[in-house]
Amino acid sequence: MKKILITGASGFIGRCVTDEMIKRGYTVYAPSLSPSLPPQDGLLQSRLDFFDREALKRYLAEHRFENLIHLAWYVGPKCHMSPGNMDWLGLSLDLLKSFAEYGGKTFLGAGTVSEYDFSCGLLREDATALANPSLYGQSKAALYNVGKSFCRQAGIAFKWPRIFNLYGPYERPARLMPSVICSMLKNEDVKVSPCTKFLDYLHVYDTARGIASLFESDVTDAVNIASGQPVQLRAVVEEIARQTEFQGRILWGALEENFADPVIVGSNVRLTQEVGWQPVYTLQTGLRQTIDWWKEFLYEHV
């Protein structure tokens, strides 16, 4: 039996990674403070406070996992500057240390585009500096650097998907695509930034497949989980308007931009050529699937 521990299994990315690993024949152990995933074969949920270090260590000692996908992290308000990032950095290092102590063999940790220096435009694993000023990005980069060295020393395969912008079902409603989709479906005024930036987007299902494929491959170290194709945010909003047949007002510039860099796109050469991943969704088909999901969600919550 192939078993795997997944932290953050009920999150936006985690629930898709969990489904993907179950499809690939794994039994997924998904402890959390508040287990909330729908029951299914191959999923074992339990209650565990990761910040109770002794309870976490007992859990790892009991199950002796060889496989670990670590997705859990602080994603609450102002997550890019929150001191909570430091708490999760310390916890993640403790988790990795205990994982090794109790027989761990393959570790995959969730990296982020926010590790990179955004001013570089095209972001590459082997060339772009990990010089993002955010506490979130620096905490993830610290886990990458220390985790890689520790895993090399401990004989553990270390895999680090750097996840770029993504969208799809279960995304937080305040994010760009859900907020635009829901406003348009309700025929409300749509408030957005000027939307002049170019970003790299993947559907969350394709992101999950990329993570699972990297985990099962022989590839190690950092791998961008990215489309490799920049798209202007204005074009995304206009495509959503086209697909929802929206006839109302789009208030360009009603919101402020989140950051100054005009282009952020990732090279996905390692992902496509070494891991062998290819996307299932185009931006158009991914938005259609996402719009349909939000239609059903809004209908159920009327």
XYZ file of C-alpha atoms in Angstrom:
302
model
C 0.000 0.000 0.000
C 1.296 3.446 -0.944
C 0.517 5.922 1.805
C 1.290 9.619 1.967
C 0.913 12.424 4.477
C -0.495 15.648 3.020
C -0.633 18.775 5.154
C -3.062 21.483 4.081
C -5.177 18.863 2.323
C -8.389 20.873 2.675
C -6.958 24.073 1.173
C -7.500 25.540 -2.282
C -4.565 23.608 -3.756
C -4.543 20.809 -1.199
C -7.962 19.370 -1.981
C -6.994 19.015 -5.658
C -3.605 17.471 -4.822
C -5.358 15.069 -2.434
C -7.794 13.955 -5.142
C -4.948 13.567 -7.641
C -2.821 11.423 -5.320
C -5.804 9.191 -4.514
C -6.377 8.744 -8.261
C -2.748 7.659 -8.519
C -3.258 4.888 -5.988
C -2.150 6.493 -2.723
C -3.881 6.339 0.621
C -3.833 9.953 1.789
C -3.508 10.780 5.484
C -4.860 14.288 5.991
C -4.677 15.441 9.609
C -5.844 18.959 10.401
C -7.232 21.103 13.190
C -10.728 20.870 11.652
C -11.115 17.954 9.187
C -13.563 19.110 6.516
C -13.047 17.194 3.264
C -15.930 15.065 1.944
C -15.350 11.382 2.787
C -13.959 9.184 0.018
C -12.100 5.918 -0.374
C -8.389 6.400 0.100
C -8.711 9.421 2.420
C -8.038 9.184 6.155
C -8.756 12.385 8.055
C -8.028 12.994 11.720
C -7.736 15.904 14.117
C -4.219 17.167 14.805
C -2.834 20.506 15.934
C 0.454 20.825 14.043
C 1.654 23.433 16.524
C 1.408 20.866 19.311
C 4.932 19.636 18.618
C 4.674 16.572 20.860
C 1.376 15.487 19.290
C 2.864 15.960 15.827
C 5.893 13.884 16.730
C 3.713 11.096 18.152
C 1.648 11.096 14.958
C 4.743 10.730 12.767
C 6.205 8.066 15.063
C 2.965 6.085 14.849
C 2.600 6.145 11.059
C 6.248 6.342 9.892
C 5.468 7.947 6.543
C 7.935 7.577 3.699
C 6.097 10.211 1.623
C 5.172 13.768 2.607
C 3.595 16.635 0.653
C 3.688 19.745 2.834
C 1.212 22.380 1.621
C -0.029 23.903 4.884
C 0.956 27.510 5.586
C -0.547 30.746 6.854
C -2.762 32.313 4.155
C -4.868 34.656 6.258
C -5.142 38.459 6.145
C -1.992 40.279 4.983
C -0.234 36.926 4.652
C 2.713 38.384 2.734
C 3.774 40.494 5.709
C 2.398 38.505 8.652
C 4.782 37.313 11.419
C 2.797 34.069 11.178
C 5.119 33.156 8.309
C 7.935 32.777 10.837
C 5.805 30.423 12.933
C 5.176 28.241 9.889
C 8.841 28.303 8.930
C 9.814 26.966 12.346
C 7.039 24.371 12.334
C 7.956 23.204 8.825
C 11.592 22.642 9.819
C 10.471 20.652 12.879
C 8.119 18.625 10.684
C 10.889 17.846 8.211
C 13.301 16.868 10.974
C 10.789 14.455 12.551
C 9.794 13.118 9.120
C 13.434 12.143 8.570
C 13.728 10.673 12.053
C 10.804 8.329 11.484
C 11.751 6.941 8.071
C 10.921 9.693 5.566
C 12.196 9.196 2.027
C 10.507 11.758 -0.268
C 9.585 15.310 0.766
C 7.729 17.831 -1.385
C 7.236 21.326 -0.008
C 5.074 24.050 -1.528
C 7.272 26.813 -2.847
C 5.955 30.030 -4.318
C 6.510 32.536 -7.081
C 6.852 35.039 -4.229
C 10.331 33.724 -3.463
C 11.598 35.386 -6.648
C 12.781 38.910 -7.396
C 9.793 40.062 -9.465
C 11.783 42.745 -11.289
C 13.389 40.030 -13.435
C 10.223 39.429 -15.498
C 10.913 35.872 -16.735
C 11.546 33.815 -13.597
C 13.812 30.765 -13.841
C 14.739 28.230 -11.196
C 18.456 28.294 -12.011
C 18.944 31.999 -12.718
C 16.532 34.262 -10.825
C 17.518 35.531 -7.382
C 15.364 34.575 -4.387
C 15.165 38.205 -3.337
C 11.498 38.951 -2.851
C 11.055 41.549 -0.092
C 7.932 39.954 1.428
C 8.185 38.054 4.707
C 6.141 35.284 3.088
C 8.587 34.953 0.195
C 11.647 35.113 2.414
C 10.226 32.505 4.819
C 9.518 30.124 1.952
C 12.977 30.738 0.483
C 14.529 30.010 3.887
C 12.640 26.712 4.090
C 13.810 25.881 0.578
C 17.469 26.546 1.356
C 17.594 24.835 4.742
C 15.283 22.001 3.685
C 17.326 21.201 0.594
C 20.557 21.022 2.585
C 18.980 18.943 5.343
C 17.401 16.469 2.898
C 20.692 16.031 1.062
C 22.364 15.237 4.381
C 19.538 12.898 5.475
C 19.235 11.044 2.146
C 15.730 12.317 1.439
C 14.545 13.228 -2.072
C 13.740 16.953 -1.934
C 11.184 18.422 -4.352
C 10.117 22.062 -4.382
C 7.335 23.144 -6.758
C 7.261 26.938 -7.023
C 3.573 27.633 -7.519
C 2.580 30.612 -9.675
C -0.807 32.330 -9.959
C -3.742 29.986 -10.118
C -7.531 29.984 -10.231
C -10.417 27.555 -10.096
C -13.047 26.105 -7.726
C -12.831 26.920 -4.011
C -10.617 29.967 -4.482
C -11.191 32.670 -1.869
C -14.081 34.883 -3.071
C -12.113 38.109 -2.572
C -9.475 37.108 -5.124
C -9.563 38.614 -8.632
C -11.256 35.893 -10.663
C -13.911 34.823 -8.123
C -14.808 38.428 -7.333
C -15.147 39.309 -11.028
C -17.068 36.120 -11.864
C -19.509 36.508 -8.967
C -20.113 40.205 -9.661
C -20.792 39.483 -13.325
C -23.089 36.544 -12.564
C -25.044 38.817 -10.210
C -25.014 41.620 -12.819
C -23.299 43.976 -10.365
C -20.730 46.678 -11.121
C -17.279 45.085 -11.347
C -14.571 46.877 -9.387
C -11.017 46.070 -10.461
C -7.555 47.625 -10.632
C -6.354 49.064 -13.963
C -5.475 45.422 -14.812
C -2.495 46.372 -16.969
C -0.137 43.749 -15.499
C 0.849 40.512 -17.225
C 0.815 37.426 -14.981
C 1.231 33.669 -15.353
C -1.956 31.721 -14.546
C -2.756 28.003 -14.270
C -5.989 26.249 -13.404
C -5.731 24.703 -9.934
C -6.337 21.217 -11.361
C -3.353 21.579 -13.697
C -1.314 22.909 -10.796
C -2.248 19.851 -8.712
C -1.321 17.530 -11.573
C 2.027 19.291 -11.868
C 2.711 18.825 -8.162
C 1.699 15.140 -8.240
C 3.748 14.488 -11.378
C 6.806 16.125 -9.831
C 6.363 14.044 -6.680
C 6.297 10.789 -8.647
C 9.159 11.737 -10.980
C 12.892 11.420 -10.462
C 13.237 15.221 -10.663
C 14.382 17.019 -7.517
C 14.986 20.596 -6.328
C 12.925 23.606 -7.494
C 10.486 23.344 -10.408
C 8.207 26.181 -11.530
C 4.549 25.152 -11.723
C 3.665 27.738 -14.336
C 2.061 28.104 -17.756
C 5.025 29.930 -19.256
C 2.563 32.263 -20.982
C 1.883 35.772 -19.628
C -1.657 37.082 -19.892
C -2.793 40.625 -19.195
C -5.284 40.865 -16.348
C -7.505 43.097 -18.491
C -7.809 40.277 -21.031
C -8.812 37.873 -18.232
C -11.581 40.204 -17.038
C -12.797 40.721 -20.616
C -12.846 36.969 -21.256
C -14.948 36.418 -18.129
C -17.317 39.154 -19.328
C -17.596 37.444 -22.728
C -18.306 34.020 -21.240
C -20.860 35.341 -18.729
C -22.440 37.643 -21.337
C -22.011 40.514 -18.892
C -23.514 43.819 -20.025
C -22.870 45.926 -16.921
C -20.085 48.312 -15.948
C -16.459 47.358 -15.405
C -14.888 50.048 -13.214
C -11.260 49.925 -14.314
C -8.988 51.499 -11.689
C -11.534 51.384 -8.871
C -9.030 49.301 -6.883
C -5.298 49.820 -6.403
C -2.644 47.560 -7.903
C -1.123 45.096 -5.428
C 2.463 45.453 -6.658
C 4.478 47.517 -9.104
C 6.108 44.945 -11.408
C 4.387 44.886 -14.828
C 5.275 41.321 -15.945
C 5.635 38.132 -13.892
C 5.947 34.884 -15.858
C 7.701 31.608 -15.129
C 9.836 29.422 -17.318
C 8.258 25.953 -17.261
C 10.987 24.112 -19.164
C 11.829 21.838 -16.228
C 8.154 21.048 -15.678
C 7.370 20.212 -19.302
C 10.641 18.650 -20.453
C 11.982 16.943 -17.315
C 8.792 16.117 -15.410
C 6.784 15.567 -18.604
C 3.738 17.603 -17.566
C 1.324 19.243 -20.003
C -1.759 21.294 -19.101
C -5.289 20.032 -19.635
C -6.926 23.464 -19.568
C -6.418 26.508 -21.720
C -7.257 29.816 -20.070
C -10.580 29.859 -21.963
C -11.634 26.323 -21.001
C -10.362 26.793 -17.449
C -12.415 29.952 -17.027
C -15.475 28.166 -18.427
C -15.091 25.375 -15.868
C -14.562 27.914 -13.081
C -17.558 30.051 -14.091
C -19.776 26.952 -14.181
C -18.569 25.975 -10.698
C -19.355 29.433 -9.298
C -22.784 29.385 -10.956
C -23.587 26.166 -9.119
C -22.088 27.462 -5.873
C -24.119 30.682 -5.983
C -27.288 28.760 -6.870
C -26.800 26.453 -3.874
C -26.272 29.406 -1.540
C -29.176 31.611 -2.632
